[in-house]
PDB file of C-alpha atoms and ligand atoms in Angstrom:
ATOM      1  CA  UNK A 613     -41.327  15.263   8.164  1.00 71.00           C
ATOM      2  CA  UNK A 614     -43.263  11.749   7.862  1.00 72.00           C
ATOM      3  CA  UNK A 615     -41.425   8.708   8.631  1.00 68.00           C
ATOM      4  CA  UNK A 616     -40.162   7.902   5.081  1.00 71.00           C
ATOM      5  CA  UNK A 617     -38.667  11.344   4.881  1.00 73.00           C
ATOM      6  CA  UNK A 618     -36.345  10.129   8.389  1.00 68.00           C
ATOM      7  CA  UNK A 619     -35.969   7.156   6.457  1.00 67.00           C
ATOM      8  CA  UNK A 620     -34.350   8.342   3.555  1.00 62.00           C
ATOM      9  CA  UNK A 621     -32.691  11.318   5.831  1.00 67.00           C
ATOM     10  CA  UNK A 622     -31.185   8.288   7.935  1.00 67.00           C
ATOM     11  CA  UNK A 623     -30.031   6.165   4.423  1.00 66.00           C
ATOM     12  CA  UNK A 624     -28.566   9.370   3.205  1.00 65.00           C
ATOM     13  CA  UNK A 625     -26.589  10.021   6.554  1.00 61.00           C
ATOM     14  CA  UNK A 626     -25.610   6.455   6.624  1.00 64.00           C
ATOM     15  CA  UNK A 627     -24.425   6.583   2.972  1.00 60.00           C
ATOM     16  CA  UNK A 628     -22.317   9.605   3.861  1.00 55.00           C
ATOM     17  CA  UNK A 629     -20.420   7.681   6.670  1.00 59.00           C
ATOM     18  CA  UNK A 630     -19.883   4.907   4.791  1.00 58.00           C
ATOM     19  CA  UNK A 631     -18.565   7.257   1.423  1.00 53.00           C
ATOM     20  CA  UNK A 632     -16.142   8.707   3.835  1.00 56.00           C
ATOM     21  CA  UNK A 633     -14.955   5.326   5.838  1.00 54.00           C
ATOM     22  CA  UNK A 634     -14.114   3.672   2.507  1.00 56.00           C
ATOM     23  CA  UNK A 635     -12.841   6.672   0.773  1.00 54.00           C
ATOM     24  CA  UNK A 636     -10.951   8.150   3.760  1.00 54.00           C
ATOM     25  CA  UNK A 637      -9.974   5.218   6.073  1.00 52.00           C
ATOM     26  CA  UNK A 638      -8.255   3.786   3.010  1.00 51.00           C
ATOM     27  CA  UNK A 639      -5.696   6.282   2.884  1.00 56.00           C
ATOM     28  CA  UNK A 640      -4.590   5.254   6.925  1.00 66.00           C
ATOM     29  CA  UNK A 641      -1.205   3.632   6.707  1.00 75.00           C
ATOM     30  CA  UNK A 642      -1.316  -0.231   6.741  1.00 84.00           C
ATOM     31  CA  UNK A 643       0.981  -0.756  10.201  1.00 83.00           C
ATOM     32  CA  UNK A 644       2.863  -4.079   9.869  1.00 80.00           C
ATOM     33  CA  UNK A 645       4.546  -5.395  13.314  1.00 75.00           C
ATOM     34  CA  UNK A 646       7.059  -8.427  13.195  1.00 72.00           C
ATOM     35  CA  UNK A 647       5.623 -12.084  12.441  1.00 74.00           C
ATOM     36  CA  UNK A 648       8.140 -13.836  10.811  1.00 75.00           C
ATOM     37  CA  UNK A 649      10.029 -16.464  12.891  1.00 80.00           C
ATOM     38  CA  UNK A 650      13.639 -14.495  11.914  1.00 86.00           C
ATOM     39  CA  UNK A 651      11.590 -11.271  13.201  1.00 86.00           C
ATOM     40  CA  UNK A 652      11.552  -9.864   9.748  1.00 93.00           C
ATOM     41  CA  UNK A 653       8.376  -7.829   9.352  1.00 95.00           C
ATOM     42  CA  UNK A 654       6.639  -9.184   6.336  1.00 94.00           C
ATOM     43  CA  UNK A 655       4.975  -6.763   4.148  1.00 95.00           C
ATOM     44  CA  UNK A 656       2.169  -8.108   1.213  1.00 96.00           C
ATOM     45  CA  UNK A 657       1.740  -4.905  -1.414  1.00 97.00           C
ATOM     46  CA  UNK A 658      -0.406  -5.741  -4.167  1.00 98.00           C
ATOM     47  CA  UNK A 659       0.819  -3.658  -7.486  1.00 98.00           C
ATOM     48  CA  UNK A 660      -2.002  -3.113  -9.474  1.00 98.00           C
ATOM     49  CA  UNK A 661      -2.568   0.711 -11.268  1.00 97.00           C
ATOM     50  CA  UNK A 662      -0.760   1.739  -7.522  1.00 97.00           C
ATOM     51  CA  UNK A 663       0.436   0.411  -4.617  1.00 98.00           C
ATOM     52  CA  UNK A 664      -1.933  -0.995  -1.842  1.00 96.00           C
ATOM     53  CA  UNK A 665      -1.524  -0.389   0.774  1.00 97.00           C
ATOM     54  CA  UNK A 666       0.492   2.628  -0.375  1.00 97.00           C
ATOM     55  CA  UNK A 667       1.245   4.097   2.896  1.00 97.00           C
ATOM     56  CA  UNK A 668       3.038   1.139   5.485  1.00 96.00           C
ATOM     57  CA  UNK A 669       4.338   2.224   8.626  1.00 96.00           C
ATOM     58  CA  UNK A 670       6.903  -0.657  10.513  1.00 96.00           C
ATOM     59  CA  UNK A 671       9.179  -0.054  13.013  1.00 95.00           C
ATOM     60  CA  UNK A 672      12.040   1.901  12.804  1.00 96.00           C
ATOM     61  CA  UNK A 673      15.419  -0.542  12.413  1.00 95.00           C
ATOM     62  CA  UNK A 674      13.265  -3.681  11.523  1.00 95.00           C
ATOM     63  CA  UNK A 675      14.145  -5.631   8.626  1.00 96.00           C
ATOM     64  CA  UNK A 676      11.517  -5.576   6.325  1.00 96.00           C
ATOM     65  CA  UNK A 677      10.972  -8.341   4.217  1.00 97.00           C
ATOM     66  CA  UNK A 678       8.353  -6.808   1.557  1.00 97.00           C
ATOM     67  CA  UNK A 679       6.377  -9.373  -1.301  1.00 97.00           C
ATOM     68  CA  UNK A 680       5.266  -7.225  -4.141  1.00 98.00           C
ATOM     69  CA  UNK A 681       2.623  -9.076  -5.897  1.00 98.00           C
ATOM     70  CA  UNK A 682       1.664  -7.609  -9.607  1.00 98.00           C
ATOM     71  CA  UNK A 683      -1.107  -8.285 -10.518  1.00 98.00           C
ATOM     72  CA  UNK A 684      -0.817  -6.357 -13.940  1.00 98.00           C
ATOM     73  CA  UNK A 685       1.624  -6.190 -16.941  1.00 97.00           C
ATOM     74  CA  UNK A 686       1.189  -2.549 -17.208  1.00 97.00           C
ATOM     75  CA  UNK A 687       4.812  -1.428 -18.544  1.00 97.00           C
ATOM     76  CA  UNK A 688       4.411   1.136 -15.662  1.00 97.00           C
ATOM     77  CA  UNK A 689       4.845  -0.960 -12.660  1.00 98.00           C
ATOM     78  CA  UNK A 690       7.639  -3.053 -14.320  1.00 98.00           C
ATOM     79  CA  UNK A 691      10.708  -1.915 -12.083  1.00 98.00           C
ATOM     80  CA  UNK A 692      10.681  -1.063  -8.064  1.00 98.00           C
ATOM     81  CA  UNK A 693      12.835   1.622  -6.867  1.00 98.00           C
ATOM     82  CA  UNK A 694      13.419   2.540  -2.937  1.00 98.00           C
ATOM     83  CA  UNK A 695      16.092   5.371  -3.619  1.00 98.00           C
ATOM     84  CA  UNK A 696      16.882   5.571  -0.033  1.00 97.00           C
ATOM     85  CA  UNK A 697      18.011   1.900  -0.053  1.00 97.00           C
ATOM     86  CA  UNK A 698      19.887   1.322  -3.351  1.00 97.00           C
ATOM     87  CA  UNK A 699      16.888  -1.174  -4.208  1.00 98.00           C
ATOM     88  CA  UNK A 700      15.997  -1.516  -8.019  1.00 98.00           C
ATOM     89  CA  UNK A 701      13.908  -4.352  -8.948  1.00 98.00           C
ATOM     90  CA  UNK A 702      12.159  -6.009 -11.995  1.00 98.00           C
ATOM     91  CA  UNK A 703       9.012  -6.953 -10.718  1.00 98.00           C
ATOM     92  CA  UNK A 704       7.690  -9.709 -13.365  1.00 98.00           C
ATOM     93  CA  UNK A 705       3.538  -9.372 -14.561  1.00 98.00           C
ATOM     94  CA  UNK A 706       1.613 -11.993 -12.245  1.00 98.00           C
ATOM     95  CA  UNK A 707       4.183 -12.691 -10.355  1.00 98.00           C
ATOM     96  CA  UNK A 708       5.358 -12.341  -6.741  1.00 98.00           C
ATOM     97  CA  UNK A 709       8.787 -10.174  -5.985  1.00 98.00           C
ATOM     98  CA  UNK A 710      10.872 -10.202  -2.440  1.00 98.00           C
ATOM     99  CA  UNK A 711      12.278  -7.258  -1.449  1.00 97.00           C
ATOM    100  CA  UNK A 712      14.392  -6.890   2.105  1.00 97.00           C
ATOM    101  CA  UNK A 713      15.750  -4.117   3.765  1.00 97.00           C
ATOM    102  CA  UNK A 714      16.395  -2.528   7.101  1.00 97.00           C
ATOM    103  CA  UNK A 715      14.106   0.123   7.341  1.00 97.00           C
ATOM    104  CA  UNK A 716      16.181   2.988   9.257  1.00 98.00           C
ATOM    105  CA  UNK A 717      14.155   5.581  11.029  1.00 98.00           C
ATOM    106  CA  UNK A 718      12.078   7.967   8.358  1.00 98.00           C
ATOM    107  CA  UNK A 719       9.609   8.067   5.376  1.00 98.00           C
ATOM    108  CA  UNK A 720      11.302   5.805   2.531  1.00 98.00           C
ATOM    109  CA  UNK A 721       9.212   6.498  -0.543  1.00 98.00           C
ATOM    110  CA  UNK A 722       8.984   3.874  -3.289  1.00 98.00           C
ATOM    111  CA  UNK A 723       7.805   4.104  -6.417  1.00 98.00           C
ATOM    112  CA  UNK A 724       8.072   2.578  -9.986  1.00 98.00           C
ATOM    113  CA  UNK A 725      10.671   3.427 -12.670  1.00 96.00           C
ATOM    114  CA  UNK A 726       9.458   6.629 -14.157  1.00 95.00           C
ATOM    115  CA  UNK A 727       8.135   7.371 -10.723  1.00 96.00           C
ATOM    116  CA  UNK A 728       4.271   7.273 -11.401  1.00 96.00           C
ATOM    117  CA  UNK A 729       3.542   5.434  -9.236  1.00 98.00           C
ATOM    118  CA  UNK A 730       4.203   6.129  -5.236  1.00 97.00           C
ATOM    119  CA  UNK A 731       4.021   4.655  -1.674  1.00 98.00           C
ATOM    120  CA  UNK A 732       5.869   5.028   1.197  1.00 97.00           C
ATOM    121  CA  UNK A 733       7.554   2.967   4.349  1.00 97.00           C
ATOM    122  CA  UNK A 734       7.170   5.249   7.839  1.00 97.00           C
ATOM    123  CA  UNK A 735       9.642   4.035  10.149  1.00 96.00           C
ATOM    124  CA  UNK A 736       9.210   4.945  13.595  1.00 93.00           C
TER     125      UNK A 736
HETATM  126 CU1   CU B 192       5.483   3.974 -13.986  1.00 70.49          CU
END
């Protein structure tokens, strides 16, 4: 092979690694510790066509204080449910929502009204 031809071999590998970073290191849960002064772990989900991140792991028993900001009017994405903790919210188009709970040990999925749309808080 001439040099060109490891060239473009080399681009092509590098493209590769960089298809699967972006494509597959999104999908790694977003792992939020405590910062607020009250110790509340503070959560930013953007709610746009889906939840990102989708996947948030915090600690198990923290208090979760969680800003959902929708960036969308999308009918879909108008409520928030967490079925494991009661939580039903209206989340308003362009607008950013507060959400706390104490995040007992488990996956808590959440997802919108007609459950389309999914994510999930790992506690552990
Ligand atoms: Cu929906």
């Amino acid at each position: 092979m001439s040099p060109t031809d490891w060239g473009i071999a080399l681009a092509a590998l590098l493209l590769i690694g960089f298809i699967n970073w972006y494509f597959l290191g999104k999908k790694r849960a977003a792992v939020a510790a405590p910062a607020a002064p009250d110790g509340a772990v503070e959560v930013n989900v953007r709610v746009e066509g889906g939840y990102s991140p989708s996947v948030i792991e915090v600690p198990a028993g923290s208090r979760v204080r969680m800003t959902l900001d929708r960036q969308e009017d999308n009918p879909c994405s108008d409520e928030l449910v967490i079925p494991d903790f009661g939580i039903r919210r209206d989340l308003p188009a362009f607008k950013k929502t507060v959400i706390e709970f104490t995040a007992t040990p488990g996956t808590h999925e959440f997802k919108c009204g007609m459950g389309m749309l999914h994510g999930s808080i790992v506690a552990k």
